[in-house]
Coordinates of C-alpha atoms in Angstrom, one line a residue:
M1 CA 29.0 76.1 6.2
I2 CA 28.0 75.5 9.8
I3 CA 24.5 75.8 11.2
N4 CA 24.6 76.7 14.9
K5 CA 20.9 77.3 15.5
I6 CA 17.5 76.8 13.8
D7 CA 14.0 78.1 14.5
L8 CA 11.1 76.0 13.3
I9 CA 7.7 77.7 13.2
N10 CA 4.6 75.7 12.2
F11 CA 7.0 73.3 10.6
R12 CA 5.8 69.7 10.6
N13 CA 5.0 68.8 14.3
F14 CA 6.8 71.9 15.7
E15 CA 4.7 75.0 16.5
N16 CA 7.6 77.2 17.6
S17 CA 10.8 75.5 18.6
T18 CA 14.5 76.3 18.6
F19 CA 17.4 73.9 18.4
H20 CA 21.2 74.5 18.9
F21 CA 23.9 72.4 17.3
S22 CA 27.5 71.5 18.0
T23 CA 30.0 72.6 15.4
Q24 CA 31.2 69.1 14.6
F25 CA 28.6 66.4 15.7
T26 CA 25.1 66.5 17.0
V27 CA 22.8 63.6 17.4
V28 CA 19.0 63.9 17.9
I29 CA 17.1 61.3 19.9
G30 CA 13.5 60.9 21.0
E31 CA 10.6 58.5 20.8
N32 CA 8.9 57.9 17.4
G33 CA 6.8 60.9 16.4
K34 CA 8.6 63.4 18.5
G35 CA 10.2 65.2 15.5
K36 CA 13.8 63.8 15.0
S37 CA 13.4 63.6 11.2
S38 CA 11.5 66.9 11.2
I39 CA 14.5 68.7 12.5
L40 CA 16.6 67.1 9.8
Q41 CA 14.1 68.3 7.2
G42 CA 14.2 71.8 8.5
L43 CA 18.0 71.7 8.3
R44 CA 17.7 70.3 4.8
V45 CA 15.6 73.3 3.8
A46 CA 18.1 75.7 5.5
A47 CA 21.2 74.2 3.9
G48 CA 19.5 73.8 0.5
T49 CA 19.0 77.6 0.4
F50 CA 22.7 78.0 -0.5
L51 CA 22.1 76.0 -3.7
M52 CA 19.7 78.8 -4.9
G53 CA 22.8 80.8 -5.7
I54 CA 24.5 78.1 -7.7
D55 CA 23.6 78.0 -11.4
E56 CA 23.9 74.3 -11.9
A57 CA 22.5 73.0 -8.6
E58 CA 19.1 71.6 -7.8
R59 CA 16.6 73.6 -5.7
Y60 CA 14.9 72.4 -2.6
H61 CA 12.0 74.2 -0.9
I62 CA 9.6 73.8 2.0
Q63 CA 7.2 71.0 0.9
K64 CA 3.4 71.0 1.2
E65 CA 3.6 68.2 3.8
D66 CA 6.1 70.3 5.9
V67 CA 3.3 72.7 6.9
R68 CA 2.1 71.9 10.5
R69 CA -1.5 70.7 10.7
I70 CA -3.9 70.7 13.6
D71 CA -5.9 67.5 13.9
L72 CA -9.6 68.2 14.5
E73 CA -12.1 65.5 14.8
N74 CA -12.9 65.2 11.1
R75 CA -10.2 67.2 9.3
F76 CA -6.7 68.6 9.4
V77 CA -6.2 72.3 9.4
P78 CA -2.9 73.7 7.9
Q79 CA -1.3 76.5 9.9
K80 CA -0.1 79.7 8.4
G81 CA 3.4 81.1 8.9
C82 CA 5.4 77.9 8.3
S83 CA 9.1 79.0 8.3
V84 CA 12.6 77.8 8.8
K85 CA 15.2 80.3 10.2
A86 CA 18.9 79.4 10.4
Y87 CA 21.9 81.0 12.1
G88 CA 25.3 80.0 11.0
T89 CA 28.6 80.7 9.3
I90 CA 29.9 80.4 5.7
N91 CA 33.5 80.9 5.0
D92 CA 33.9 82.4 8.5
E93 CA 31.1 85.0 7.9
R94 CA 28.3 84.9 10.4
I95 CA 24.8 85.1 8.8
E96 CA 21.2 84.3 9.4
W97 CA 18.5 83.5 6.8
M98 CA 14.9 82.4 6.6
R99 CA 12.6 80.5 4.3
S100 CA 8.8 80.7 4.7
K101 CA 5.9 79.0 3.0
T102 CA 3.2 81.0 1.3
A103 CA 0.1 79.7 -0.3
S104 CA 1.8 78.6 -3.5
R105 CA 5.5 78.8 -3.0
T106 CA 8.5 79.0 -0.7
D107 CA 9.5 82.6 -0.1
Y108 CA 13.2 83.5 0.0
K109 CA 13.1 87.3 0.4
N110 CA 14.8 86.9 3.9
A111 CA 17.5 84.6 2.5
F112 CA 19.2 87.0 0.1
N113 CA 22.4 87.1 2.2
I114 CA 23.2 83.4 1.9
I115 CA 22.1 83.4 -1.8
K116 CA 24.4 86.3 -2.5
I117 CA 27.3 84.5 -0.9
A118 CA 26.6 81.5 -3.1
E119 CA 26.3 83.7 -6.2
G120 CA 29.6 85.2 -5.4
L121 CA 31.3 81.8 -5.2
N122 CA 29.5 80.7 -8.3
R123 CA 30.9 83.8 -10.2
Q124 CA 34.4 83.2 -8.9
V125 CA 34.4 79.6 -10.0
N126 CA 32.5 79.8 -13.4
I127 CA 33.1 83.3 -14.6
E128 CA 36.4 84.4 -13.1
L129 CA 37.7 80.8 -13.3
E130 CA 39.4 80.9 -9.9
E131 CA 40.6 77.5 -8.6
N132 CA 41.5 78.2 -5.0
I133 CA 38.0 78.8 -3.8
D134 CA 36.6 77.0 -0.8
L135 CA 33.1 75.5 -1.4
P136 CA 30.9 74.1 1.3
V137 CA 30.1 70.4 1.2
I138 CA 26.3 69.7 1.6
N139 CA 24.9 66.2 1.9
F140 CA 21.6 64.7 3.1
F141 CA 21.2 60.9 3.7
S142 CA 17.7 59.6 4.3
T143 CA 16.6 56.2 5.6
S144 CA 16.3 55.1 2.0
R145 CA 20.1 55.0 1.5
L146 CA 20.3 51.2 1.9
W147 CA 22.1 49.8 -1.1
V148 CA 19.5 47.5 -2.7
E149 CA 20.2 48.1 -6.4
P150 CA 21.5 45.1 -8.3
K151 CA 25.1 45.0 -9.5
Q152 CA 25.6 47.3 -12.5
T153 CA 28.4 48.2 -14.9
V154 CA 30.3 51.3 -13.8
K155 CA 31.1 53.8 -16.5
L156 CA 34.2 56.0 -16.5
K157 CA 33.5 59.4 -15.1
K158 CA 34.0 62.0 -17.8
K159 CA 35.4 65.5 -17.1
G160 CA 32.5 67.6 -15.8
S161 CA 31.6 70.7 -13.9
R162 CA 33.0 71.4 -10.4
L163 CA 29.7 72.9 -9.2
R164 CA 27.3 70.6 -11.0
D165 CA 29.1 67.4 -10.0
G166 CA 29.8 68.6 -6.5
Y167 CA 26.2 69.5 -5.7
A168 CA 24.3 67.0 -7.9
R169 CA 21.6 65.2 -5.8
C170 CA 23.3 66.4 -2.6
I171 CA 20.0 66.9 -0.8
D172 CA 18.0 64.3 -2.7
S173 CA 16.3 61.6 -0.6
R174 CA 18.0 59.1 -2.9
T175 CA 21.7 58.9 -2.4
D176 CA 24.1 59.2 -5.4
K177 CA 26.0 55.9 -5.3
T178 CA 26.8 56.0 -9.1
S179 CA 28.9 59.2 -9.4
P180 CA 31.4 58.4 -6.6
M181 CA 32.0 54.9 -8.0
E182 CA 32.4 56.3 -11.6
W183 CA 34.9 58.9 -10.2
I184 CA 36.9 56.3 -8.3
K185 CA 37.1 54.1 -11.3
S186 CA 38.3 57.0 -13.5
A187 CA 40.8 58.2 -10.9
Y188 CA 42.2 54.7 -10.6
W189 CA 42.9 54.5 -14.3
K190 CA 44.5 58.0 -14.2
R191 CA 46.7 56.7 -11.4
L192 CA 47.8 53.8 -13.6
K193 CA 48.8 56.5 -16.2
G194 CA 50.8 58.4 -13.6
K195 CA 48.5 61.5 -13.6
A196 CA 48.6 63.9 -10.6
E197 CA 44.9 63.6 -9.9
S198 CA 45.6 60.3 -8.2
V199 CA 46.4 62.1 -4.9
L200 CA 42.7 62.9 -4.6
L201 CA 42.0 59.1 -4.8
D202 CA 44.3 58.6 -1.9
A203 CA 42.2 61.1 0.1
V204 CA 39.0 59.2 -0.7
F205 CA 40.5 55.8 0.1
E206 CA 41.8 57.1 3.4
A207 CA 38.3 58.3 4.4
I208 CA 36.7 54.9 3.6
D209 CA 39.5 53.1 5.4
T210 CA 39.0 55.2 8.5
C211 CA 35.2 54.6 8.7
I212 CA 34.9 51.0 7.5
P213 CA 36.1 48.4 10.1
N214 CA 38.2 45.5 8.8
W215 CA 37.9 46.5 5.1
S216 CA 40.5 48.6 3.4
P217 CA 40.0 49.8 -0.3
Q218 CA 42.9 49.0 -2.5
E219 CA 42.1 49.3 -6.2
W220 CA 39.5 49.2 -8.9
D221 CA 39.1 45.5 -9.6
E222 CA 38.6 45.0 -13.4
D223 CA 37.3 41.4 -12.9
S224 CA 34.3 42.4 -10.8
D225 CA 34.2 46.0 -12.1
D226 CA 34.0 47.2 -8.6
L227 CA 36.0 48.9 -5.8
G228 CA 38.1 46.1 -4.3
G229 CA 39.6 45.9 -0.9
I230 CA 41.2 43.7 1.8
L231 CA 38.8 42.2 4.4
K232 CA 40.4 41.1 7.6
D233 CA 38.5 38.6 9.8
E234 CA 38.6 38.1 13.6
D235 CA 41.6 35.7 13.3
G236 CA 43.6 38.2 11.2
N237 CA 43.2 36.4 8.0
E238 CA 43.0 38.6 4.9
S239 CA 41.0 38.2 1.7
F240 CA 40.3 40.4 -1.3
I241 CA 36.6 41.3 -1.5
P242 CA 34.8 43.7 -3.9
L243 CA 32.6 46.3 -2.2
F244 CA 29.4 44.9 -3.6
Y245 CA 29.9 41.6 -1.8
L246 CA 30.3 43.1 1.6
S247 CA 27.4 43.0 4.1
D248 CA 24.5 45.5 3.7
G249 CA 25.7 47.6 6.6
L250 CA 29.4 47.7 5.5
R251 CA 28.4 48.4 1.8
T252 CA 25.9 51.1 2.7
M253 CA 28.3 52.9 5.1
A254 CA 31.1 52.7 2.6
A255 CA 28.9 54.2 -0.1
M256 CA 27.9 57.0 2.2
V257 CA 31.5 57.8 3.2
A258 CA 32.6 57.6 -0.4
E259 CA 29.9 60.1 -1.5
I260 CA 30.9 62.6 1.2
A261 CA 34.6 62.2 0.3
Y262 CA 33.9 62.4 -3.4
R263 CA 32.1 65.8 -2.9
C264 CA 35.0 67.0 -0.9
V265 CA 37.6 66.3 -3.6
V266 CA 35.4 67.6 -6.4
L267 CA 34.4 70.8 -4.7
N268 CA 37.8 71.5 -3.1
S269 CA 40.4 69.7 -5.3
H270 CA 42.8 72.7 -4.7
Y271 CA 43.7 71.1 -1.3
G272 CA 45.0 68.0 -3.1
R273 CA 45.7 65.1 -0.7
D274 CA 44.1 67.2 2.1
A275 CA 40.8 67.9 0.3
V276 CA 38.8 65.6 2.5
K277 CA 40.4 66.7 5.8
K278 CA 40.1 70.5 5.0
S279 CA 36.7 70.7 3.3
K280 CA 34.0 72.3 5.4
G281 CA 30.3 71.8 5.2
I282 CA 27.3 70.1 6.7
V283 CA 26.1 66.5 6.4
L284 CA 22.7 65.3 7.6
I285 CA 22.1 61.6 8.3
D286 CA 18.7 60.1 9.3
E287 CA 19.1 57.0 11.6
I288 CA 22.9 56.9 11.5
D289 CA 22.8 53.4 13.2
M290 CA 20.9 51.8 10.4
H291 CA 22.1 48.3 9.6
L292 CA 25.2 48.7 11.8
H293 CA 26.3 46.1 14.4
P294 CA 26.3 47.5 18.0
K295 CA 30.1 47.1 18.2
W296 CA 30.4 49.3 15.1
Q297 CA 27.8 51.8 16.4
Q298 CA 30.1 52.6 19.4
G299 CA 32.8 53.9 17.1
V300 CA 31.1 55.4 14.0
V301 CA 30.8 58.9 15.4
N302 CA 34.5 59.1 16.2
D303 CA 35.4 57.5 12.9
L304 CA 33.4 60.2 11.0
K305 CA 34.9 63.0 13.1
T306 CA 38.4 61.6 12.3
A307 CA 37.8 61.2 8.6
F308 CA 36.0 64.6 8.1
P309 CA 37.4 66.9 10.9
N310 CA 35.9 70.1 9.4
I311 CA 32.5 68.7 8.4
Q312 CA 29.5 69.4 10.7
F313 CA 27.4 66.2 11.1
I314 CA 23.8 66.3 12.4
A315 CA 22.2 62.8 12.7
T316 CA 19.3 61.0 14.3
T317 CA 19.4 57.7 16.1
H318 CA 17.5 55.2 18.3
S319 CA 20.8 53.5 19.3
P320 CA 22.1 53.7 22.9
F321 CA 25.5 52.8 21.6
I322 CA 25.6 55.9 19.4
V323 CA 24.4 58.0 22.4
Q324 CA 27.1 56.5 24.6
S325 CA 29.8 57.9 22.3
L326 CA 28.7 61.5 22.8
K327 CA 29.2 64.5 25.1
A328 CA 26.2 66.1 26.6
E329 CA 26.5 69.2 24.3
E330 CA 26.4 66.8 21.2
L331 CA 23.0 65.4 22.2
I332 CA 19.5 66.8 21.6
N333 CA 17.0 64.7 23.6
L334 CA 13.4 65.5 22.6
D335 CA 12.2 63.5 25.7
A336 CA 14.3 65.0 28.5
V337 CA 17.2 67.3 29.3
V338 CA 20.6 65.6 29.5
E339 CA 23.3 67.3 31.6
E340 CA 25.7 64.4 32.3
D341 CA 28.1 63.3 29.5
P342 CA 26.7 60.0 28.0
D343 CA 30.3 58.9 27.2
K344 CA 30.9 58.6 30.9
M345 CA 27.9 56.4 31.5
S346 CA 27.4 52.6 31.2
I347 CA 25.1 51.3 28.4
Q348 CA 22.5 50.4 31.0
E349 CA 22.6 54.0 32.4
V350 CA 22.2 55.4 28.9
T351 CA 19.3 53.2 28.2
S352 CA 17.4 53.8 31.4
H353 CA 18.4 57.3 32.4
I354 CA 18.6 59.0 29.0
M355 CA 16.4 56.9 26.7
K356 CA 13.9 55.9 29.5
V357 CA 13.9 52.3 28.5
E358 CA 13.4 49.6 31.2
P359 CA 16.6 47.6 31.6
R360 CA 14.6 44.3 31.7
S361 CA 12.4 42.8 29.1
L362 CA 8.7 43.7 29.0
E363 CA 7.8 40.1 29.8
Y364 CA 10.1 40.1 32.8
Q365 CA 8.8 43.5 34.0
K366 CA 5.2 42.3 33.7
T367 CA 6.0 39.2 35.8
Y368 CA 7.8 41.3 38.4
D369 CA 4.9 43.8 38.6
N370 CA 2.3 41.0 38.9
T371 CA 4.4 39.3 41.7
T372 CA 4.7 42.5 43.6
Y373 CA 1.0 43.2 43.3
Y374 CA 0.2 39.7 44.4
L375 CA 2.3 40.0 47.5
E376 CA 0.8 43.4 48.3
L377 CA -2.7 42.0 48.1
L378 CA -1.7 39.1 50.3
N379 CA -0.2 41.5 52.9
N380 CA -3.4 43.6 53.0
F381 CA -5.7 40.7 53.8
N382 CA -7.5 41.3 57.2
L383 CA -7.0 38.2 59.2
D384 CA -10.0 38.7 61.5
D385 CA -13.5 37.2 61.6
D386 CA -14.2 38.6 58.0
F387 CA -11.3 36.7 56.5
G388 CA -12.3 35.0 53.2
N389 CA -15.2 37.3 52.8
D390 CA -13.3 39.7 50.4
K391 CA -14.1 37.7 47.2
K392 CA -12.5 40.3 44.9
K393 CA -9.1 40.0 46.4
T394 CA -9.3 36.2 46.5
E395 CA -10.3 36.0 42.9
K396 CA -7.5 38.3 41.9
L397 CA -5.0 36.1 43.7
D398 CA -6.4 33.1 41.9
E399 CA -6.1 35.0 38.6
L400 CA -2.5 36.0 39.1
E401 CA -1.6 32.4 40.1
K402 CA -3.1 31.0 36.9
E403 CA -1.3 33.6 34.8
A404 CA 2.0 32.7 36.5
E405 CA 1.4 29.0 35.9
I406 CA 1.4 29.7 32.1
N407 CA 4.5 31.9 32.0
D408 CA 6.6 30.8 34.9
P409 CA 5.5 27.6 36.9
A410 CA 8.3 28.2 39.4
A411 CA 6.9 31.7 40.2
A412 CA 3.4 30.2 40.4
A413 CA 4.6 27.7 43.0
F414 CA 6.3 30.4 45.0
L415 CA 3.2 32.5 45.1
R416 CA 1.0 29.6 46.1
M417 CA 3.4 28.5 48.9
T418 CA 3.6 32.1 50.2
R419 CA -0.2 32.3 50.2
L420 CA -0.5 29.1 52.2
A421 CA 2.2 30.3 54.6
T422 CA 0.5 33.6 55.1
L423 CA -3.2 32.6 55.2
G424 CA -3.1 28.9 55.9
P425 CA -5.3 26.4 54.0
D426 CA -8.3 27.8 52.2
R427 CA -11.3 28.1 54.5
K428 CA -14.7 29.7 54.6
S429 CA -15.5 32.7 56.7
K430 CA -17.7 32.3 59.8
K431 CA -20.6 33.9 57.9
E432 CA -20.4 31.4 55.2
E433 CA -20.2 28.5 57.7
E434 CA -23.5 29.8 59.3

C-alpha cells in the first residue's frame, strides 16, 4: 500500500487541503497548531479503511474530535462534510477511496474498492489457504510510544493467525511492544531447536541492527528475559546489554523498528530471509525525532529507508537535523514552500531559511535589537538649539542603558560612551536655562 495524495475536507484544522507524498519517505514540518498531526490522523483513517475488509482486524473511523469546528465568541460550531479522500496503490493497482463523517457514524460507501481488495486478500489467506500472498504492512506510532512500562516477564508467542497477529493494534495510539518481544523469544528458542523459522529472526535482527547505532541484537538472554545485544562505546569497547537497560531513545526506537519488522515477517513470511526487505506498506510516525540525540537524528531517515526499502514512511518532526537529511520532494512545510534540497544546506540554513528560526538566541537578538534602536535614536537627535528638549528620546536612551546594565554591563558601557561621544556631556537646552 502506498498513499500518493490525500484530500482533507473539514477535517480537524483543514477546511479543504490536499497533500502529496513521496513513495518512500515524507516528513511534515510546521509550527505548533499548523496541522502536522492532523495530516497523520487523516492518513491513519485512510490506511485503516483497508482493515475493514480483514475479518480479524480492528476498525478505525473518523472520530468526533476530527470534525473541524469554527470558533465563535462563545461556542464552537462543528462543520458538515468532514471527509478524508485518498489516492494510492495496493498490490500495483491504482485506486482512490473516501471516508466521510455523518451525524452518527463514518460512511464507507465510497471506499468499497479498497475494502473489496482487502476482502479478496482475506479470502485467499483464510479460505483458500494460500501462502504466497503479499499483504500490506500498516503501522501508526503516536507520541505516546515512549517505553515507560516496567520490566515484565515475556511469554512465548504461541502459534496464531497471520492476519490477526499482523494487524493487531497496528493503528492504535498505544504501540504493541509485547507481541514483537514474545515473537522474538519464541523464534530464538525455535532457532536453538534448528527449525527453519529462524531465518525470519535474522531478518528482524538485521532491521534492528541497521537502525540502532552502536547496539547489535544477538540473542534472547535467559538471565534478563530480554533481547540481548552488544553495545559498542566511542572507544570501541564492547559489552553485552539487554534491550531494557538501554537509554529511553535507543530502547523506544528499537521497539518501534522491531514492531515494524515483526509485522513484515508475520504478514509476508513467504519471503523468508527477505520478508522485511520485500514487504510493502505504510508507516506513520508522529515526531520521529522524539528522544533521539541530534547526531542520530541526522541518520535515522536513511537508516529506515535502508532497513525497509519498500515501506512508505510519513512522519512529522520539529528537528532541523531530520529536515537536513531530506530532498525537497520529501518535505511538506506547512509554513512555506521549499524548492531547494535541504540535504544540500547547512544546519544554520535549514533552521533560518526553512524553519524560520533566528540563528541567535532570543536574549542575544533582543540585546542586538535594543542596541540598534539605541544607536538609531542617538543618530536622529537634532543638534540645534532645541537639543535636550526631546524628553521622550532622552528617557528612552536612559531606559535602554539601564536594561543593558542588568543584562550586559559591557554593552551598557559602550552605549554610554557612544552617547557621550555623539552628544557630549549632559546639558540643558537654552529654553531650560532661561
